[in-house]
Coordinates of C-alpha atoms in Angstrom, one line a residue:
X20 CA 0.0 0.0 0.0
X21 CA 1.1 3.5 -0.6
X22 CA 2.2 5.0 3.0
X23 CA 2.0 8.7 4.2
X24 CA 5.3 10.2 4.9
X25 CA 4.1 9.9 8.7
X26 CA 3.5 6.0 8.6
X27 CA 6.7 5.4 6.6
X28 CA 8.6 7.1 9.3
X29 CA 7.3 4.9 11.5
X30 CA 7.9 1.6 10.1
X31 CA 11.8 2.7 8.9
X32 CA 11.6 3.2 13.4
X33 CA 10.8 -0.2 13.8
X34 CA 12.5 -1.4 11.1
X35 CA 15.9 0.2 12.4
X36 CA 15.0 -1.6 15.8
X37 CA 14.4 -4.7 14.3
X38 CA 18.5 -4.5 13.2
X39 CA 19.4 -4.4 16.6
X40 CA 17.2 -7.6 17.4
X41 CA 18.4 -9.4 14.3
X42 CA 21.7 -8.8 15.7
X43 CA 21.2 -9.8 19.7
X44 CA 19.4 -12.8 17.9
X45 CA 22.9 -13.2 15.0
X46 CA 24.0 -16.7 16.9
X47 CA 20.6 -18.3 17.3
X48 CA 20.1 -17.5 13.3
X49 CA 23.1 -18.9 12.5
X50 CA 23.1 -22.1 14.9
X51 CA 19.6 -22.8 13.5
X52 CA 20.2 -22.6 9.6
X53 CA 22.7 -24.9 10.4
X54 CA 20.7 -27.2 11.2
X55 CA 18.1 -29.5 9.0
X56 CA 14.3 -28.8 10.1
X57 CA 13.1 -31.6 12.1
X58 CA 11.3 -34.7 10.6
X59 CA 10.5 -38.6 11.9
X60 CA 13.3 -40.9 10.5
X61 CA 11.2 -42.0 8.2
X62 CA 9.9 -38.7 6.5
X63 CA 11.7 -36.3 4.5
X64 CA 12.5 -32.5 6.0
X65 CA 9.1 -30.7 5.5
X66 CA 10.0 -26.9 3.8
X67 CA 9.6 -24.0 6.1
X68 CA 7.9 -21.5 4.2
X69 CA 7.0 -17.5 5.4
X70 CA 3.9 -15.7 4.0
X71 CA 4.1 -12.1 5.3
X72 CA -0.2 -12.6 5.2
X73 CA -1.9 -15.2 6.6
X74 CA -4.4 -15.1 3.7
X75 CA -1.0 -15.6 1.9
X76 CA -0.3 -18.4 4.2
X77 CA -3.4 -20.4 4.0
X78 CA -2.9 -20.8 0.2
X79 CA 0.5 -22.5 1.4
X80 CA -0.6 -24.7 3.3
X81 CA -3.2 -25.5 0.8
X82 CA -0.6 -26.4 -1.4
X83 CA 1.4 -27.8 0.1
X84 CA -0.5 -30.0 2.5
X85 CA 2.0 -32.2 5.2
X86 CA 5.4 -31.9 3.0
X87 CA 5.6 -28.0 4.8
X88 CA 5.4 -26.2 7.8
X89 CA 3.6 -22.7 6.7
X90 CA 4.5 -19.7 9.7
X91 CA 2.1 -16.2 8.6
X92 CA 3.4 -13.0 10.6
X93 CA 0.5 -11.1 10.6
X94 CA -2.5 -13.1 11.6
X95 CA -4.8 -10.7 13.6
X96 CA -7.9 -8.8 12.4
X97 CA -7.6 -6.2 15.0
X98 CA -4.3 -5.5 14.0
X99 CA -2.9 -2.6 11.6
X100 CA -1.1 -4.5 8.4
X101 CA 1.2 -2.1 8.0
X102 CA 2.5 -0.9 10.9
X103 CA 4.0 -4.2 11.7
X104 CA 7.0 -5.0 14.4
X105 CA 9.7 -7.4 13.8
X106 CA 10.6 -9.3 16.6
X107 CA 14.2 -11.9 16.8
X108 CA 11.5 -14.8 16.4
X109 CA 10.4 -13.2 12.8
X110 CA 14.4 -12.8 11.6
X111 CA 14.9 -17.0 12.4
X112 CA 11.1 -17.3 10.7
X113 CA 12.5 -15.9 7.5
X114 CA 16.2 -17.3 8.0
X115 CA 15.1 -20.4 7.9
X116 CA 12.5 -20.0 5.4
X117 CA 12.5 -21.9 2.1
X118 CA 9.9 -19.3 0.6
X119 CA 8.6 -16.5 1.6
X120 CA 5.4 -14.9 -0.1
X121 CA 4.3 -11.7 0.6
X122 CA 1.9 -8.9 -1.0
X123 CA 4.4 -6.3 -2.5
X124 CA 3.0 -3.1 -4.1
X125 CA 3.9 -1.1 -1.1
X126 CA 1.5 -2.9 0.7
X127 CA 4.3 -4.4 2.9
X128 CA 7.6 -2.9 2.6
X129 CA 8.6 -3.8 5.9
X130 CA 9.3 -7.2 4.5
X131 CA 11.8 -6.7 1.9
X132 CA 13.7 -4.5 4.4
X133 CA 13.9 -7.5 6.9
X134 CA 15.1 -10.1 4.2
X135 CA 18.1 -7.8 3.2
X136 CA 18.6 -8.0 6.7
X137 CA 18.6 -11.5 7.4
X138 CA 20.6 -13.0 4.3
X139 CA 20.0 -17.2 3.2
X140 CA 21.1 -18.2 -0.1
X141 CA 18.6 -21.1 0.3
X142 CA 16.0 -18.7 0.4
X143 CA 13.4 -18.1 -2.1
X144 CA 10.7 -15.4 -2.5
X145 CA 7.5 -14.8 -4.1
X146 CA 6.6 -11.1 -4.6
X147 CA 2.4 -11.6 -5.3
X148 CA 2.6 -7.8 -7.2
X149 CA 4.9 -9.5 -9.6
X150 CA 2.7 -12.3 -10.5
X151 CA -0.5 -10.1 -11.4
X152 CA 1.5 -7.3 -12.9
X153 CA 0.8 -4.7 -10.1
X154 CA 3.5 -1.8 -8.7
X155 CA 3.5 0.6 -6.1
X156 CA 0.4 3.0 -6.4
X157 CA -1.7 0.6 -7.4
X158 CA -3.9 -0.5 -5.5
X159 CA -2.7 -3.3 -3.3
X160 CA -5.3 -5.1 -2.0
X161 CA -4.7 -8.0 -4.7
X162 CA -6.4 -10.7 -2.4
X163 CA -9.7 -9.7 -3.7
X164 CA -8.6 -9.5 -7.6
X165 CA -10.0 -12.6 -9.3
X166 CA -6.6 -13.9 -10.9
X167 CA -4.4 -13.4 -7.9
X168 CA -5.0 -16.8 -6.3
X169 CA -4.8 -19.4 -9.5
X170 CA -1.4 -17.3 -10.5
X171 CA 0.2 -17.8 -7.0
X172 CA -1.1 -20.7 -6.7
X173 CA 1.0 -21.9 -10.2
X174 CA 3.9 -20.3 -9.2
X175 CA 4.1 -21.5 -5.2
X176 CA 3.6 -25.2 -6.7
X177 CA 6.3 -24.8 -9.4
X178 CA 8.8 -23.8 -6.1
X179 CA 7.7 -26.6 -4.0
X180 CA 8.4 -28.9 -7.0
X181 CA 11.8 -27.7 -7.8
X182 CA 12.5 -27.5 -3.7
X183 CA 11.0 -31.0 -3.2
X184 CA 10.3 -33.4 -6.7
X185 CA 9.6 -36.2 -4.8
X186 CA 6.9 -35.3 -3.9
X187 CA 5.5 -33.5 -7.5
X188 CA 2.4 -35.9 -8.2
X189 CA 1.0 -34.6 -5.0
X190 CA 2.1 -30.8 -5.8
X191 CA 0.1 -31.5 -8.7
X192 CA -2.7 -32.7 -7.2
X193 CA -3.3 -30.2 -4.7
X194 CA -2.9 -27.1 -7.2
X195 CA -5.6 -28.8 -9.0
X196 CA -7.9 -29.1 -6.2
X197 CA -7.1 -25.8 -5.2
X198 CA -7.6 -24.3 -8.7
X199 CA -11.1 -26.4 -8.5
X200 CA -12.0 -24.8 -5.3
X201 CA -11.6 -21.8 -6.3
X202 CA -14.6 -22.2 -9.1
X203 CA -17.5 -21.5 -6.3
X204 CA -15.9 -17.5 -6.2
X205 CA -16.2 -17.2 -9.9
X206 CA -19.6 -18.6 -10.1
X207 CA -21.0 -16.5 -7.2
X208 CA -19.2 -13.1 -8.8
X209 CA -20.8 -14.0 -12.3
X210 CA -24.0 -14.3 -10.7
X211 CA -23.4 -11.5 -8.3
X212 CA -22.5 -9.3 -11.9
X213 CA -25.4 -10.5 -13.8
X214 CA -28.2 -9.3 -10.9
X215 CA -26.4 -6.2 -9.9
X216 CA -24.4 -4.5 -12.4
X217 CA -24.2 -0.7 -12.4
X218 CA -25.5 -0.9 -8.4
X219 CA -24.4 2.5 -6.8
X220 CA -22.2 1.5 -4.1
X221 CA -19.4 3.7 -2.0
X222 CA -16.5 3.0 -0.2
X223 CA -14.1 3.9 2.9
X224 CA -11.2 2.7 1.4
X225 CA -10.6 0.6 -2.2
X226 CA -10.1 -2.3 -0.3
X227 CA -12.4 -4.6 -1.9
X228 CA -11.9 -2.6 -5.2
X229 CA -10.9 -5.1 -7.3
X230 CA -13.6 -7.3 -6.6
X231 CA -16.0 -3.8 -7.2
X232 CA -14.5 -3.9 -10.8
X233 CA -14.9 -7.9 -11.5
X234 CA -18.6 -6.9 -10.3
X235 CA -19.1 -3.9 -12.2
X236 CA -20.7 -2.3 -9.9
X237 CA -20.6 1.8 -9.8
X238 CA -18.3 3.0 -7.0
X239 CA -18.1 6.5 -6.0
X240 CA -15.6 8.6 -4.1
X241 CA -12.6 7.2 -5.4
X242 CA -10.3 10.2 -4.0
X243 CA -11.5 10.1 -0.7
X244 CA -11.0 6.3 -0.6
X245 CA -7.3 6.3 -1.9
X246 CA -6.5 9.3 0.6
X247 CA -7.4 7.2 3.4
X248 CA -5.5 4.4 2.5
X249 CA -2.8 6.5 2.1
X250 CA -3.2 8.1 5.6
X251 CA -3.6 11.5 4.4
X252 CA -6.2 13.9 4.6
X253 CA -9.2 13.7 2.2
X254 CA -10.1 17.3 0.6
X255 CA -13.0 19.2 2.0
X256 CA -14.6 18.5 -1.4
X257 CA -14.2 14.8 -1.1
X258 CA -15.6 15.1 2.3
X259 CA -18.8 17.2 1.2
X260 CA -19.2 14.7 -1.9
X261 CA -19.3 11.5 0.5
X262 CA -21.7 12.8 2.9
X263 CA -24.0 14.2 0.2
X264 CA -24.2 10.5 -1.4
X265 CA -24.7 9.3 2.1
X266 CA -27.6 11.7 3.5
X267 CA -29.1 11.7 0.3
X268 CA -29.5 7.6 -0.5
X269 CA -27.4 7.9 -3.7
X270 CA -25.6 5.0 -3.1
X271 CA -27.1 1.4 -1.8
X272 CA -24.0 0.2 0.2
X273 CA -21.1 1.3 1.6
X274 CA -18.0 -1.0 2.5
X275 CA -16.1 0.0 5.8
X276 CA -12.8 -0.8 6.2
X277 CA -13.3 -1.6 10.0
X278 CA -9.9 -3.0 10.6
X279 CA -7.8 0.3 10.1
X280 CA -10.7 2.7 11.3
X281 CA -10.3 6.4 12.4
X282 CA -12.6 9.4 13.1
X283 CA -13.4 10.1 9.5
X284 CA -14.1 6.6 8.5
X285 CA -16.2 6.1 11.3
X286 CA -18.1 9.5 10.7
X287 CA -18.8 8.1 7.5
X288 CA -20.3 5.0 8.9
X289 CA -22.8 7.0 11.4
X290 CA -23.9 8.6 8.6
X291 CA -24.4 5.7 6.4
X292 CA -26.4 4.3 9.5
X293 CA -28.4 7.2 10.1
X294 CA -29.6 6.9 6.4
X295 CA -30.5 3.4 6.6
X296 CA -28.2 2.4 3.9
X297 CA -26.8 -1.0 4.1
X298 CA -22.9 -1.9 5.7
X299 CA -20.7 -4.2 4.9
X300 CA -18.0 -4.9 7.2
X301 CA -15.0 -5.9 5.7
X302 CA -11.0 -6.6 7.0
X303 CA -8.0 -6.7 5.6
X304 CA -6.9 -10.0 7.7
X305 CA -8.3 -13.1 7.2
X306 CA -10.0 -14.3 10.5
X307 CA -8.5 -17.7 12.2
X308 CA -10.0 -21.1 11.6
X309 CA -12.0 -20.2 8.0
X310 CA -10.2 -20.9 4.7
X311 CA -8.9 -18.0 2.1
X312 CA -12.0 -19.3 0.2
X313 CA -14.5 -19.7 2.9
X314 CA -13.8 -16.1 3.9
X315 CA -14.1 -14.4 0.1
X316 CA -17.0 -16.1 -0.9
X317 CA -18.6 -15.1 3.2
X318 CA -17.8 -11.5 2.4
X319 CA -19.7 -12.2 -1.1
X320 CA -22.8 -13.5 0.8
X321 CA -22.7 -10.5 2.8
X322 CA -22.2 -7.9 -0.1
X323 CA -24.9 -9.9 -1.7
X324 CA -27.4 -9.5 1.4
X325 CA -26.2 -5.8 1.1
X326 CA -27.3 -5.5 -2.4
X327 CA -30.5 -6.8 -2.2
X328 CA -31.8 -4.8 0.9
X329 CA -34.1 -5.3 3.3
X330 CA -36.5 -8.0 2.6
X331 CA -39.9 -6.8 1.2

């Protein structure tokens, strides 16, 4: 994500004290890339793989099934993505890592920093911006963008067959049967496109943008939206424009960010509730114990609920 000048300065903070606790953590690093990752004697090392998103991470172990051992850093839906802290257990988590995934477009750049911090030729990285074409600027929510998912999930099973070719029919297998389960998100966006096409919705940040676009629905305040994922100060204008559509029913939903909040966002929402227009509460996190699938296609169910208002 593109960060204000005040949240940048904050994560190059924590990212110059996570130096110092890469280096009071140097010798455990060292002793424990020495060493093999455990296994029974009968069963081969499992690879240790790093997603920087736990979204990210599900899709590993997806993939990869009992042949890996998949550690996400940020996990929490109550917690801010980008203002993330290192901490010594994070610089052996990547050390040791095989692969590491993350989001890229400026949406995590406190990741990059910490691998050129904690060096391992064995190392491999996936950079999910890279795989769908995206760059800083644009935006990088890229969970919600329909081809995201089927592209990493070719490229993270190509690694795990070069790291591990034993093991390939199975690789196979599982990208297959993740491809397959991925079908049920297509169908329910087709569906979800044919019904409500051109549907006047609004937004507190761009988050589920992509998903707006494979939708087609009509999304207004864009500028207000980008300068609160940014972390900077919408224009009076933008303001004035977003309450109007608010107070005066132009738009049929609005999708609230609720995981990185603040007094703007939220006045939004109080609006939106006084005016009896339908929420939908999204995150940018996945929440523990559902799938990366189970959670798109529940935020689908809700938009849909959304859509079609209150019951007649």
């Amino acid at each position: 994500m593109s960060i204000s000048i005040q949240r940048m300065s904050t994560c190059i903070t924590r990212f110059l004290l996570s130096i110092s606790l890469f280096a009071v953590s140097a010798f455990a690093i060292a002793q424990s890339t020495s060493q093999p990752a455990a296994a029974s004697a009968d069963a081969s090392p499992r690879l240790l793989l790093v997603a920087a998103e736990n979204f990210y991470g599900d899709v590993l172990a997806q993939l990869g099934g009992e042949h890996v051992t998949v550690t996400s850093l940020i996990t929490q839906p109550n917690q801010d993505p980008h203002l993330f802290e290192a901490s010594p257990s994070t610089a052996r988590q990547l050390a040791n890592a095989r692969l590491v995934v993350y989001n890229g477009a400026d949406y995590d750049p406190w990741l990059p920093k910490l691998l050129a911090a904690s060096k391992a030729p064995q190392r491999e990285q996936i950079v999910v911006a890279s795989l769908v074409g995206k760059k800083a600027g644009d935006n990088p929510h890229l969970w919600y963008l329909p081809e995201t998912m089927p592209a990493l999930g070719a490229a993270v099973t190509a690694f795990l067959i070069r790291a591990d070719k034993t093991h390939q029919d199975d690789y196979n297998a599982r990208l297959t049967a993740f491809l397959a389960s991925l079908k049920p998100i297509e169908t329910k966006i087709a569906a979800l496109r044919a019904k409500y096409r051109g549907t006047p919705v609004t937004a507190t940040e761009p988050i589920m943008g992509y998903l707006m676009q494979a939708l087609e629905l009509k999304v207004s305040n864009a500028r207000f939206q980008q300068a609160i994922m940014n972390d900077t100060e919408p224009s009076a204008t933008d303001i004035a424009a977003f309450e109007t559509d608010l107070r005066q029913r132009r738009v049929n939903v609005l999708i609230y960010n609720a995981q990185t909040s603040d007094e703007m966002t939220r006045h939004m929402l109080k609006l939106a509730r006084a005016a009896q227009i339908a929420v939908v509460n999204v995150s940018e996190t996945k929440p523990a114990d559902i799938s990366y699938q189970a959670w798109i296609l529940s935020q689908l169910n809700a938009l849909e609920q959304a859509l079609a208002g209150p019951p007649k």
